[in-house]
XYZ file of C-alpha atoms in Angstrom:
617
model
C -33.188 -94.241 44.937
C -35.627 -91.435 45.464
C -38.034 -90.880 42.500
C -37.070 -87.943 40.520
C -40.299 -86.788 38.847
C -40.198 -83.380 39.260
C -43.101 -81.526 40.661
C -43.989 -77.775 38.780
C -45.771 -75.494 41.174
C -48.512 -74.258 39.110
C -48.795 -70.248 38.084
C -51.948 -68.013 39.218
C -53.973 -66.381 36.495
C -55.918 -63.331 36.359
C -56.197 -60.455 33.440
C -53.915 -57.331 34.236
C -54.723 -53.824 33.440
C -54.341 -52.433 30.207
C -51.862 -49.356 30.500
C -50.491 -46.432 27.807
C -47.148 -46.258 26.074
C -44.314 -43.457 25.920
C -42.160 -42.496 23.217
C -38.664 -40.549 23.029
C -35.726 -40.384 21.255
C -32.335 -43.282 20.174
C -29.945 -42.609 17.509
C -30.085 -44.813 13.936
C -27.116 -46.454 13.555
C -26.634 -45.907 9.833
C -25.945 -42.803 8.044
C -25.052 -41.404 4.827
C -24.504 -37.669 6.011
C -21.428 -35.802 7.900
C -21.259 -32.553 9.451
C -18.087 -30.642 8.501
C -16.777 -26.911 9.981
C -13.640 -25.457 8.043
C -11.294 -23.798 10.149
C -12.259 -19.808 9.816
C -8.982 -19.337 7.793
C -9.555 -22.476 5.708
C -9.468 -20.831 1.784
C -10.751 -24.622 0.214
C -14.233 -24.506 -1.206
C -16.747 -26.647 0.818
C -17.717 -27.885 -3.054
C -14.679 -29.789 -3.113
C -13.941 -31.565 0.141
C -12.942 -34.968 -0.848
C -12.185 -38.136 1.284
C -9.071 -40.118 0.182
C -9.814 -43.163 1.871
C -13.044 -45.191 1.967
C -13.557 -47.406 5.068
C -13.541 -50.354 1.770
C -10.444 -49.513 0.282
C -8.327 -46.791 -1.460
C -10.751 -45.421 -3.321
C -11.721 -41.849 -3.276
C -15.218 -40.273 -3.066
C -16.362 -36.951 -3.355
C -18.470 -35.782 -0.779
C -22.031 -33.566 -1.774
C -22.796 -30.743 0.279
C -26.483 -30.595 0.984
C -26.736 -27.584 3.139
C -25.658 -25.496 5.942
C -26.492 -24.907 8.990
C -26.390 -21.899 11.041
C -23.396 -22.253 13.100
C -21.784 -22.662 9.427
C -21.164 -25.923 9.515
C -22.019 -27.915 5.907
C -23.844 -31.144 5.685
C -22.179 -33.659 3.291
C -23.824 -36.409 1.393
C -21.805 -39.405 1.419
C -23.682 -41.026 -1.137
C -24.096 -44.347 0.760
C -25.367 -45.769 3.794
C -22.214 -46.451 6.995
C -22.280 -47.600 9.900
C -21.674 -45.142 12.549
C -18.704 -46.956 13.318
C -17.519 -46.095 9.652
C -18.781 -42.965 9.589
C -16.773 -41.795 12.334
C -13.593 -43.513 10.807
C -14.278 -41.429 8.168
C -15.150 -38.364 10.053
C -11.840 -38.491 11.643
C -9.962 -39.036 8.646
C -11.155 -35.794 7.369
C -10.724 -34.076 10.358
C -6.921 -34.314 9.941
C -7.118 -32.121 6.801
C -5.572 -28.993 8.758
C -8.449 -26.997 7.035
C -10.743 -28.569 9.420
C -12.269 -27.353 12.441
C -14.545 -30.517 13.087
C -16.214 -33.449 11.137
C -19.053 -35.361 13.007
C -21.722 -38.312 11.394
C -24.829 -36.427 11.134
C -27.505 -39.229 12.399
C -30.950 -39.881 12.322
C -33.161 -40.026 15.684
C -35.971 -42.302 15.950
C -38.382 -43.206 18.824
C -37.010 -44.902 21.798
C -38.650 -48.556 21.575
C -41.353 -48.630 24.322
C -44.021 -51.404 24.067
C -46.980 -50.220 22.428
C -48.810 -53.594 24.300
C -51.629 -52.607 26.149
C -50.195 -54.803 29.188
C -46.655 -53.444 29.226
C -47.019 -51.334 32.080
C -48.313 -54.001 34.097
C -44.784 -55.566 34.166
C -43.147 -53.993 36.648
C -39.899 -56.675 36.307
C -39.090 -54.923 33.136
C -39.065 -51.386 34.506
C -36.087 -49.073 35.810
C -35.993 -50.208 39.077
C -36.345 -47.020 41.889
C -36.645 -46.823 45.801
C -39.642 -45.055 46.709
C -42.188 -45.530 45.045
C -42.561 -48.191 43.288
C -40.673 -51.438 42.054
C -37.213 -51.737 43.482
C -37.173 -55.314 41.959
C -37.041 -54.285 38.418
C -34.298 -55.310 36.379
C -34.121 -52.377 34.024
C -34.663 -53.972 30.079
C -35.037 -51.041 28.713
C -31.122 -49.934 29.187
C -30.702 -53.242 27.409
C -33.489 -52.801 24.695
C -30.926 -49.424 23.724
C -28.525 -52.266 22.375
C -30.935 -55.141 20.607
C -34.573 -56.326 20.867
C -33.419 -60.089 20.472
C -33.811 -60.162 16.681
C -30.571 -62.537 16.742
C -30.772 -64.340 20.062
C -32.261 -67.756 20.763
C -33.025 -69.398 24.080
C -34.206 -73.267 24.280
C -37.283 -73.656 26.500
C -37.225 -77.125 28.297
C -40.475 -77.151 29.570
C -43.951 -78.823 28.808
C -43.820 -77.898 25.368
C -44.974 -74.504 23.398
C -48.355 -74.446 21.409
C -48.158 -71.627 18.524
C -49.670 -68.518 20.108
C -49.548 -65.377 18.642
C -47.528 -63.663 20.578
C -44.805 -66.163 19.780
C -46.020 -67.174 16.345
C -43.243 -67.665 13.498
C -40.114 -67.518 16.188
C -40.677 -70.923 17.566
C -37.680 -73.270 16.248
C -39.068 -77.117 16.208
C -37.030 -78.975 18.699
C -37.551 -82.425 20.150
C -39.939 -84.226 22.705
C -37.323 -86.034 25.044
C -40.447 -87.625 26.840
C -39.485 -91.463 27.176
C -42.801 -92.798 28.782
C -45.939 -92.687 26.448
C -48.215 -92.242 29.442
C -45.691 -89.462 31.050
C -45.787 -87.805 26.965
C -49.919 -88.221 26.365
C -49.302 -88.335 22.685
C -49.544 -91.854 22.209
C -45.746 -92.275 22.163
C -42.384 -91.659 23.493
C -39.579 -89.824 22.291
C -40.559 -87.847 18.830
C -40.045 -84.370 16.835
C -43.081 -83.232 18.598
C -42.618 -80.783 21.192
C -46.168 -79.558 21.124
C -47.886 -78.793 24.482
C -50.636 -81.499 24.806
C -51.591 -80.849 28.196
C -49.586 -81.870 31.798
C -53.018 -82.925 33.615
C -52.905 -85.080 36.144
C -55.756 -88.066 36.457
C -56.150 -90.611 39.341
C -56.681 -94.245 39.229
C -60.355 -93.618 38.286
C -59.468 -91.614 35.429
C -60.896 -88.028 37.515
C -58.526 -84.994 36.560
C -56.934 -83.696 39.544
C -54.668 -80.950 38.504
C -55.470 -79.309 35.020
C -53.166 -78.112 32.474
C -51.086 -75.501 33.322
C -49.488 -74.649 29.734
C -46.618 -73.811 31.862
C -43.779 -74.042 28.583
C -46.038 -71.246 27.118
C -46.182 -68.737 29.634
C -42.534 -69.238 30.620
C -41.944 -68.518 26.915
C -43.903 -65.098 26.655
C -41.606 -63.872 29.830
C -38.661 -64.506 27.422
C -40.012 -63.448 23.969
C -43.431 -62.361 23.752
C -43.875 -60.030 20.365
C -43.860 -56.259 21.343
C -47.137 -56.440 18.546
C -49.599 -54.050 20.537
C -51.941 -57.042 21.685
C -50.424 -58.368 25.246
C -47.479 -57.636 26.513
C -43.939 -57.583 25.770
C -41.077 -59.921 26.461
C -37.650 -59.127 27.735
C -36.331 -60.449 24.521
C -39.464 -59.605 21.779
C -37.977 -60.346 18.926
C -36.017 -63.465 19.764
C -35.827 -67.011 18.567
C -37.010 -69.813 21.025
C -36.208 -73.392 20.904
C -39.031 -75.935 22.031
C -37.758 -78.530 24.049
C -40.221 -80.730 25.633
C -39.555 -82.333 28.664
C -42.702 -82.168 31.388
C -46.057 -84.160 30.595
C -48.761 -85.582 32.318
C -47.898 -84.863 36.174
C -44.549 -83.745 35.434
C -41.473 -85.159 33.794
C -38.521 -88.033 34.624
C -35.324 -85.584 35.275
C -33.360 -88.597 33.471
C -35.374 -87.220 29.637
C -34.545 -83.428 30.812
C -30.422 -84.755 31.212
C -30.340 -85.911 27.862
C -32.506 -82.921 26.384
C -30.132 -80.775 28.193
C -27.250 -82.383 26.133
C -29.006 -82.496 23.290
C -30.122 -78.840 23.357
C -25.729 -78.041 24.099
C -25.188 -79.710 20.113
C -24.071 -83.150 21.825
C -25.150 -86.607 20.691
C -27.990 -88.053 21.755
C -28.602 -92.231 21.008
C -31.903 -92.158 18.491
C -32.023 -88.264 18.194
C -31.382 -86.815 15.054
C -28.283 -83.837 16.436
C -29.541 -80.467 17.192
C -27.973 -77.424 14.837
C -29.130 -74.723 17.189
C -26.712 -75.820 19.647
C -25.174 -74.406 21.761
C -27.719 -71.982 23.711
C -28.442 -70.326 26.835
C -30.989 -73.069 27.920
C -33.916 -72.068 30.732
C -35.095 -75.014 32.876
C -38.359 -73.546 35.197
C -38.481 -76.952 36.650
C -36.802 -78.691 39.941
C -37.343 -82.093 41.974
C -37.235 -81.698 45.470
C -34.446 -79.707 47.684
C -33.765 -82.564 49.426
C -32.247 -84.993 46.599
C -29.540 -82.994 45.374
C -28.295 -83.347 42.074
C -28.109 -87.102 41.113
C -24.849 -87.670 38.708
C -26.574 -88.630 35.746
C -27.515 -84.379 35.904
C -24.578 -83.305 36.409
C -22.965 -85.243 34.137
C -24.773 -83.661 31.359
C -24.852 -80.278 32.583
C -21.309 -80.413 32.507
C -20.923 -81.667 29.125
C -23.251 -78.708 27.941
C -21.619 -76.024 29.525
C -18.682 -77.298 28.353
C -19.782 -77.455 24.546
C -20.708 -73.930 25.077
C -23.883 -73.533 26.770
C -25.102 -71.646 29.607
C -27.454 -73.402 31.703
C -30.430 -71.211 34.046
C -33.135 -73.116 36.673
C -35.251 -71.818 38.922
C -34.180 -72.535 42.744
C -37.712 -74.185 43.310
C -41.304 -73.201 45.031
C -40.450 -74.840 48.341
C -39.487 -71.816 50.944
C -36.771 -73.628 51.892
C -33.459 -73.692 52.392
C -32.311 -75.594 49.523
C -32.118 -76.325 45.849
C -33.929 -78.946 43.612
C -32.158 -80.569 40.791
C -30.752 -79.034 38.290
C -30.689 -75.647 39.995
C -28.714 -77.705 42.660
C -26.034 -78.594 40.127
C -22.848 -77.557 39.175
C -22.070 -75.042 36.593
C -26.263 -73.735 36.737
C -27.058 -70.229 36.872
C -29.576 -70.721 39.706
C -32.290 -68.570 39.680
C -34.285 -67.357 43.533
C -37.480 -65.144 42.717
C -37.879 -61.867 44.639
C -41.201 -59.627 44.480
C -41.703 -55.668 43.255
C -39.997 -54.184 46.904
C -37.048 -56.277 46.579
C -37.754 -59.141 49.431
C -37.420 -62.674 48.684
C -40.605 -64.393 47.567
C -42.326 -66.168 50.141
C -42.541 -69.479 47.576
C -38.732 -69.246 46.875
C -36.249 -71.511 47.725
C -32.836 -69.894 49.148
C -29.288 -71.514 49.492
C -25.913 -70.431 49.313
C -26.050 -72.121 45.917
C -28.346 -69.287 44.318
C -26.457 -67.309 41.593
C -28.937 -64.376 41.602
C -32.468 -63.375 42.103
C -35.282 -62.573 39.444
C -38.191 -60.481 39.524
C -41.377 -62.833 40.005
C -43.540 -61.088 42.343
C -45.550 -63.019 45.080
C -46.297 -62.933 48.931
C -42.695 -61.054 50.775
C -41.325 -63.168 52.835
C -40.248 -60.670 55.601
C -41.632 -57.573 54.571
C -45.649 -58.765 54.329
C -46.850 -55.526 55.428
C -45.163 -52.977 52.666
C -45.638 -56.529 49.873
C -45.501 -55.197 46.676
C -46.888 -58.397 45.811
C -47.914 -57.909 41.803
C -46.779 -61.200 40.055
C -44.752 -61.568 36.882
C -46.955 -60.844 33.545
C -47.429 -62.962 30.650
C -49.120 -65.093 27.822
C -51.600 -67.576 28.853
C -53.757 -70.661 26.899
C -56.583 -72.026 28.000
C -57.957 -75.662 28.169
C -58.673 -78.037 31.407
C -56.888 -80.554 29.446
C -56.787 -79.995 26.350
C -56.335 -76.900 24.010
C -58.711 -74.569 23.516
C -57.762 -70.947 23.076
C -54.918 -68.161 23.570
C -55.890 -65.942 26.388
C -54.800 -62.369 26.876
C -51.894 -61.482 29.781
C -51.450 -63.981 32.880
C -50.194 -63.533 35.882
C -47.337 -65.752 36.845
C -45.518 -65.693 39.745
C -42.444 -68.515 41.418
C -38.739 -68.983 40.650
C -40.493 -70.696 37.324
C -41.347 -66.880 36.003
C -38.178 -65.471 37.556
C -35.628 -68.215 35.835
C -36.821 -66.901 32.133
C -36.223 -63.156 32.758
C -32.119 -64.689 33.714
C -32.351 -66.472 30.686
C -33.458 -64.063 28.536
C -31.179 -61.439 29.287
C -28.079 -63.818 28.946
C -29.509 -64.858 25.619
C -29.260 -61.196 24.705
C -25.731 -60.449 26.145
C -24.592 -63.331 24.096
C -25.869 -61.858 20.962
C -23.846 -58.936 21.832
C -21.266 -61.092 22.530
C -21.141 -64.451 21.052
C -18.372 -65.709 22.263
C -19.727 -65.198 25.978
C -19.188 -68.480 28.117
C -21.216 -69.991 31.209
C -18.475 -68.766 33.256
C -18.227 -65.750 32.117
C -22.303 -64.912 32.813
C -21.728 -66.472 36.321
C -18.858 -63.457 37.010
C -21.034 -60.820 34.982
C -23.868 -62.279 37.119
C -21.371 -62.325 40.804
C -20.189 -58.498 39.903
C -22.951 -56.721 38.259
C -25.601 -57.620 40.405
C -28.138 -55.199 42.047
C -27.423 -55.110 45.773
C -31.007 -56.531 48.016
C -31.851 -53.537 50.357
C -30.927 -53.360 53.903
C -34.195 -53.921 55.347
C -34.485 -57.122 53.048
C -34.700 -60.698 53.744
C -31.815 -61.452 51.626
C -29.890 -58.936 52.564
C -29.565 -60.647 55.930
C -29.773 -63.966 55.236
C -26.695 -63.696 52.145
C -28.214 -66.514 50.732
C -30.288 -65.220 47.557
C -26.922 -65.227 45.395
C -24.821 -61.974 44.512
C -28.104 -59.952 43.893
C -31.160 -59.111 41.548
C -30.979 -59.248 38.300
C -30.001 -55.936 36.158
C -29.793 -55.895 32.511
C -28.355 -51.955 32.508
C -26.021 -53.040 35.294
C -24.836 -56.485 33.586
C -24.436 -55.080 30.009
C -21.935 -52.508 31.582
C -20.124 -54.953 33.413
C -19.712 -56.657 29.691
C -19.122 -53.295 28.021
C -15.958 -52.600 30.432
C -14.663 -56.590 30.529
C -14.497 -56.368 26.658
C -13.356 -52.871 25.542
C -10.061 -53.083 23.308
C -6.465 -52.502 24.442
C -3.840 -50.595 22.443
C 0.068 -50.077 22.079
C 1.887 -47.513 19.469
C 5.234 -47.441 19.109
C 7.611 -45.676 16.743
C 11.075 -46.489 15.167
C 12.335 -43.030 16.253
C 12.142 -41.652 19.269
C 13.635 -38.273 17.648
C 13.952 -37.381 13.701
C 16.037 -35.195 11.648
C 14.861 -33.441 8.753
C 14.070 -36.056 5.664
C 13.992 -39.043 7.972
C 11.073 -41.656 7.654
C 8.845 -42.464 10.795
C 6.979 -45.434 11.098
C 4.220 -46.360 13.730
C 2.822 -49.323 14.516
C -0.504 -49.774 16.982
C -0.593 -53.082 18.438
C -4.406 -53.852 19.024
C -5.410 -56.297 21.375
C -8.993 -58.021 22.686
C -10.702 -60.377 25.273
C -13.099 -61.092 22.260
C -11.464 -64.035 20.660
C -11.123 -63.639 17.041
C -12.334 -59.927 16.866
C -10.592 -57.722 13.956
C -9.779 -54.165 14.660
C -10.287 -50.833 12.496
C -7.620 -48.044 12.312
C -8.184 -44.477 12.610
C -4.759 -42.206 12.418
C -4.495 -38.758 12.767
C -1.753 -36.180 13.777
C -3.197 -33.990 17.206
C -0.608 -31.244 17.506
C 3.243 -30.031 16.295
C 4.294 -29.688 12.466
C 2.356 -30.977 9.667
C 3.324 -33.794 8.774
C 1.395 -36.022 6.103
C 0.568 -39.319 7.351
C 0.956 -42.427 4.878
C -0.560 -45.825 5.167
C -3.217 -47.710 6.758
C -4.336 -50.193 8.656
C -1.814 -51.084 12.116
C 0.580 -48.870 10.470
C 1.078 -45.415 8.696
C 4.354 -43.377 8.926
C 5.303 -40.186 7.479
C 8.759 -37.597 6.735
C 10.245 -35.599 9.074
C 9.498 -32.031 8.315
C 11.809 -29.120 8.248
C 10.278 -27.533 11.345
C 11.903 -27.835 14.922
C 8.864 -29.602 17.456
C 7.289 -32.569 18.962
C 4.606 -34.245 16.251
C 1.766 -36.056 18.358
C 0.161 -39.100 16.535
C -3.341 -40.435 17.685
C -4.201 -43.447 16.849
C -8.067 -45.351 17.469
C -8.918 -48.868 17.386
C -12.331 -50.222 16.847
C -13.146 -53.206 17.312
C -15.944 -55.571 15.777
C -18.459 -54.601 17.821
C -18.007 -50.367 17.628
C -16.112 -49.985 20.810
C -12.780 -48.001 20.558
C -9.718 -47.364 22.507
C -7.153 -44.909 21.658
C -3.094 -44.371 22.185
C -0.802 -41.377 21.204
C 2.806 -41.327 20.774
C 5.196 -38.660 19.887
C 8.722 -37.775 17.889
C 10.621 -34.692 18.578
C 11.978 -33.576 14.887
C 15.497 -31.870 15.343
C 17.093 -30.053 12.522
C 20.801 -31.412 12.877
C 22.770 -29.380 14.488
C 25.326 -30.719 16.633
C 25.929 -29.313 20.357
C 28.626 -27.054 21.508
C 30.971 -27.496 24.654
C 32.817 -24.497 25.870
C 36.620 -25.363 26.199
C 37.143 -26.157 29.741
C 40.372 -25.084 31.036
C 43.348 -27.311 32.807
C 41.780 -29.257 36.161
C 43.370 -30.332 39.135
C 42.481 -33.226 41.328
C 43.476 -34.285 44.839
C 44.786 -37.863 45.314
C 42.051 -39.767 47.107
C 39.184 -37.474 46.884
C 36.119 -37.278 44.547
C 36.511 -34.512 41.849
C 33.349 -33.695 39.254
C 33.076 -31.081 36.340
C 30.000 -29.948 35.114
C 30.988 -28.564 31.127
C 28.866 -25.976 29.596
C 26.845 -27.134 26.902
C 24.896 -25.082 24.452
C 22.682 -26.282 22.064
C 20.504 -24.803 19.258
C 17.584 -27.277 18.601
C 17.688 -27.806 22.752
C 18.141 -31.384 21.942
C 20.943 -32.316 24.171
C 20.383 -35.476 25.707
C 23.862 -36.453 27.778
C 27.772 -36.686 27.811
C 29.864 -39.643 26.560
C 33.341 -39.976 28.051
C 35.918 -40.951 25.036
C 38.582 -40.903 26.846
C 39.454 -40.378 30.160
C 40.897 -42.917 33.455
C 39.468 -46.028 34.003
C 36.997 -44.582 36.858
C 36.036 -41.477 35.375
C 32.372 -41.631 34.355
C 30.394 -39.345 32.260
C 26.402 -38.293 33.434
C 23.920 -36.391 31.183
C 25.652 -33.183 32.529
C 28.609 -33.765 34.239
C 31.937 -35.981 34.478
C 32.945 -37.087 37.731
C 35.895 -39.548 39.587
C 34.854 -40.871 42.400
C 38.245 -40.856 43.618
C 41.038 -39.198 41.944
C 44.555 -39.992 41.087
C 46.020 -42.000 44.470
C-alpha cells in the first residue's frame, strides 16, 4: 500500500503593512425604552400608559415616560433591560390599545465592529468583495460579524499543534496529541494530552535539518480566530473557541492518527483516549496526502462516523495544481476546500476536481490570469524558531488551500452558532446554493471544477436566514359571528429548527373593536354589536428573533334572518330545463345560498337560484 504520510506545503512569510480602521453605526440588541405616539384624538394621559402583559407572565407594569420628542412621540422607561425581540412583543401589544398611533423599541446604536488591528486592512479575504478595483475574492465577514464575533463558536484545529500566542491566548481548549510514533511526535512519546507545537522539522540520516518548522497549526489558527486586540490582525471568527488537535510532527503526520483524531474530535470513542466533551465540531484539516491515493477506507470510515455524530468536516484540496484531491479532502461527506487569489482565479498551487465543494480566499500566483494577479496572500499570526520555539512574530503571509480551508471552517463554525442544530449536509447545500459565482474570464469558471463557488459569509448567512424562517397557520371556530358569540383562534407555528419554541404576538388590524383574550397559540374574544369583518394578526417568533405573520378574519352579523319575496305559481314544460332565480333581500348582506326543503327529486337549489334540469315528463 502506498505510504500515507502526508506532505504540508509550507506557507511564505513576510510582514504586511500596517493600515487604519473605520467606524459606523449597528443597533444594541437590548433595551429598556419604547417610543409611543397616541392617536391625535387619544384623551388617556401619556402618565398612565400601562402594559397588561409582560413578555414573563401576567403581570402588569407601568411604563415611565422620560421625555418627548418633537414629532410628539413619548419615550417610556420600561424599567428593565429586553431583548429586542421582547421589546417588540411588547411594542405591539400596546399598539393594539386603539389610543395608539404607533409603539416602536427605542434602541441604542453603537459602532459597527471594524478591527482596530493595525494589519486588518491587509486582509483582503475578509473584505466586501467588488469588481473593479480591488478584491473580487473576498468573502464578505463583515455582513457576518453584524450577527456574532464567534464568542460561542468552537472549531477543532487538526494540525501540528498550537503554541499559546497572544493573539489566541485564553481561547485555546486542550485537546489531544493523536501522534502514535515518538519519532513522528518529537516529544519523547506517542499518543498524550499534549497538543503543543514542538516543531515539524525535518532532519536527514546525518541528523542536518532540511526543512524547518513551519508552526503551520498556529497560523492556520489565527485565519480562524485571531483576537481583534489592536496588535495583528483579526480573524474571521475573533472571539471564538479553538480546539487543539495535534496530528502533524516531524516531516508530517501518519493519516491513520488524523482518522482516529477525526473521530475523536466528532465525541466518538477512541481505544486509550480519555472521550472528548467538545464534540461534535466543525473540524478544519489544512493537510492532504497525495491526489493520486484517494481516500483509503480506514478515512472514510471515520469521516463518516463523525459527520454522522454531528460534525462537519473541511480540508483543503491540496498544493499540487492538479487535477485531483488528497485524502481527506478526497473523501466522502468533506467540505473540500480549492484556494483562489484576490481577482477571483484559481490559485496556481491549488488542486481542482469535480470533488471541490467551494473555493477560499488564499491568494497566490493566478493560474490563468498571471498578468492582472492580484496575487496578495492570506494574512496571519506567525512564531518563530528553526526548530524549536522562540518567539511570536507579528502578521504572516500565508498562502495554499492550507490558509483557504480555515476561512470555510470558520465561517461554518459561526453559522452553527447561529444555528446549532446545523448538519454537514446542510453546510454542503448552504455551501452548493449560496455560493459566489467565479467570473467569466476565470479559470474556474471554465473549467466547472472549483466546486459551486467562492466562499461568502453575507451570501451563506442569507441562504440560512431564508431556509430557517418560521411558518404559520390561524384558524378560527367561526367563520361568521352573531352578536354575544365567542371566537377562538388558534396559530399553528411551525419550524425547520428542531426543537425551537415560538412567541405570540396578537393584535386586531381593522373592523370593530373587539377585546382580545388570552395568550400564547391562542386568544379569542366576543362578538361585538357592530355589523363588519374583524381582522386578527397574529406574529410568531421564533428562538432565534425571526418572525412570520398570518391574519384571519370573522364577519360579525347581527341576526337577522333573510327575506324571499313570494314567488308566484310556475309552469314547466315536460322535458325541458326550467330555473327560478327568487329575490332575496337581506339586511346585514349576509346571504350566503338557497336550501331546497322540498321540492321533486331533481330539483336542486344554487346560492341564487333553483333549477330542474328537466321538468315534469
Amino acid at each position: 500500500m502506498q505510504n500515507s504520510l502526508i506532505a504540508l506545503a509550507l506557507a511564505s512569510l513576510a510582514l504586511l503593512p500596517a493600515a487604519h480602521a473605520q467606524t459606523t453605526a449597528q443597533a444594541d440588541p437590548t433595551t429598556h425604552r419604547l417610543v409611543v405616539t397616541l392617536k391625535p384624538q387619544a384623551k388617556a394621559s401619556a402618565s398612565t400608559l400601562k402594559l397588561t402583559a409582560a413578555v414573563s407572565g401576567p403581570t402588569t407594569k407601568v411604563l415611565t415616560p422620560m421625555h418627548s420628542l418633537a414629532s410628539g412621540a413619548v419615550v417610556y422607561d420600561m424599567g428593565a433591560s429586553v431583548s429586542l425581540q421582547q421589546a417588540q412583543d411588547i411594542a405591539r401589544r400596546i399598539q393594539s390599545d386603539p389610543a395608539v398611533q404607533s409603539a416602536e423599541p427605542d434602541v441604542r446604536v453603537r459602532r459597527l465592529f471594524t478591527p482596530q488591528d493595525p494589519y486588518f486592512y491587509s486582509q483582503w479575504g475578509l473584505f466586501t468583495s467588488s469588481t473593479e478595483p480591488g478584491p473580487q475574492g473576498a468573502m464578505n465577514a463583515i455582513a457576518l460579524w453584524r450577527r456574532t464575533l464567534g464568542s460561542n463558536t468552537k472549531v477543532a484545529v487538526l494540525d501540528t499543534g498550537l503554541v499559546q500566542h497572544p493573539e489566541l491566548v485564553g481561547r485555546i481548549i486542550p485537546g489531544y496529541d493523536f501522534i502514535s510514533d515518538a519519532k513522528t511526535a518529537g516529544d519523547g512519546n506517542g499518543r498524550d494530552s499534549d497538543p503543543t507545537d514542538t516543531g515539524d522539522f525535518c532532519t536527514d540520516d546525518k541528523g542536518n535539518v532540511t526543512e524547518t518548522s513551519s508552526w503551520h497549526g498556529t497560523m492556520v489558527a489565527g485565519i480562524i480566530g485571531a483576537a481583534s486586540d489592536t496588535q495583528s490582525i483579526t480573524g474571521v471568527a475573533p472571539q471564538s473557541k479553538l480546539l487543539n488537535v495535534r496530528v502533524l510532527g516531524r516531516c508530517g503526520g501518519w493519516l491513520s492518527d488524523v482518522a482516529d483524531a477525526v473521530r475523536w474530535t466528532a465525541g466518538l470513542e477512541v481505544p486509550g483516549v480519555p472521550t472528548s466533551t467538545h464534540g461534535p465540531l466543525v473540524m478544519n484539516l489544512s493537510l492532504a496526502t497525495d491526489p493520486g491515493l484517494g481516500c483509503p477506507s480506514y478515512m472514510q470510515s471515520a469521516i463518516t462516523a463523525a459527520v454522522e455524530a454531528g460534525s462537519i468536516v473541511v480540508a483543503a484540496a491540496g498544493n499540487d495544481g492538479k487535477n485531483g484531491l488528497g485524502a481527506p479532502a478526497s473523501c466522502e461527506n468533506v467540505v473540500a476546500v480549492a484556494a483562489h487569489t484576490g481577482n477571483a482565479d484559481l490559485a496556481a498551487y491549488s488542486n481542482y476536481a469535480p470533488g471541490v465543494v467551494v473555493s477560499g480566499p488564499a491568494g497566490g500566483t493566478c493560474r490563468k490570469d498571471v498578468a492582472k494577479c492580484f496575487s496578495y496572500p492570506a494574512a496571519t499570526i506567525g512564531v518563530t524558531g528553526r526548530t524549536e520555539f522562540e518567539s511570536y512574530s507579528g502578521a504572516v503571509y500565508m498562502a495554499g488551500t492550507s490558509a483557504a480551508s480555515p476561512f470555510v471552517a470558520a465561517v461554518l463554525g459561526m453559522l452553527r452558532e447561529l444555528r446549532p442544530t446545523l448538519t454537514s449536509d446542510q453546510a454542503i447545500s448552504l455551501l452548493r446554493n449560496a455560493s459566489r459565482p467565479f467570473p467569466g474570464s476565470s479559470f474556474c469558471f471554465e473549467n466547472a471544477q472549483c466546486g459551486f463557488g467562492m466562499l461568502d459569509a453575507e451570501m451563506l448567512l442569507g441562504a440560512m436566514e431564508a431556509e430557517y424562517i418560521p411558518t404559520v397557520a390561524l384558524a378560527s371556530n367561526r367563520v361568521k359571528a352573531l352578536k354575544g358569540e365567542s371566537v377562538r383562534l388558534t396559530a399553528t407555528a411551525s419550524s425547520k429548527v428542531q426543537g425551537t419554541s415560538f412567541t405570540y404576538a396578537w393584535a386586531q388590524k381593522s373592523g370593530p373593536s373587539v377585546t382580545l383574550s388570552g395568550s400564547g397559540s391562542s386568544v379569542s374574544f366576543v362578538s361585538p354589536d357592530a355589523k363588519g369583518s374583524v381582522v386578527v394578526e397574529v406574529q410568531v417568533t421564533d428562538g432565534t428573533g425571526r418572525t412570520a405573520n398570518a391574519q384571519t378574519s370573522v364577519a360579525v352579523t347581527n341576526g337577522q334572518a333573510p327575506k324571499v319575496q313570494r314567488v308566484t305559481a310556475q309552469a314547466a314544460v315536460a322535458g325541458e330545463p326550467w330555473s327560478l332565480t327568487p329575490s332575496v333581500t337581506d339586511a346585514d348582506n349576509d346571504f350566503d345560498r338557497l336550501v331546497l326543503v322540498q321540492g321533486p327529486p331533481e330539483m336542486v337549489a344554487s346560492s341564487t337560484k333553483l333549477e330542474w334540469p328537466a321538468a315534469v315528463k
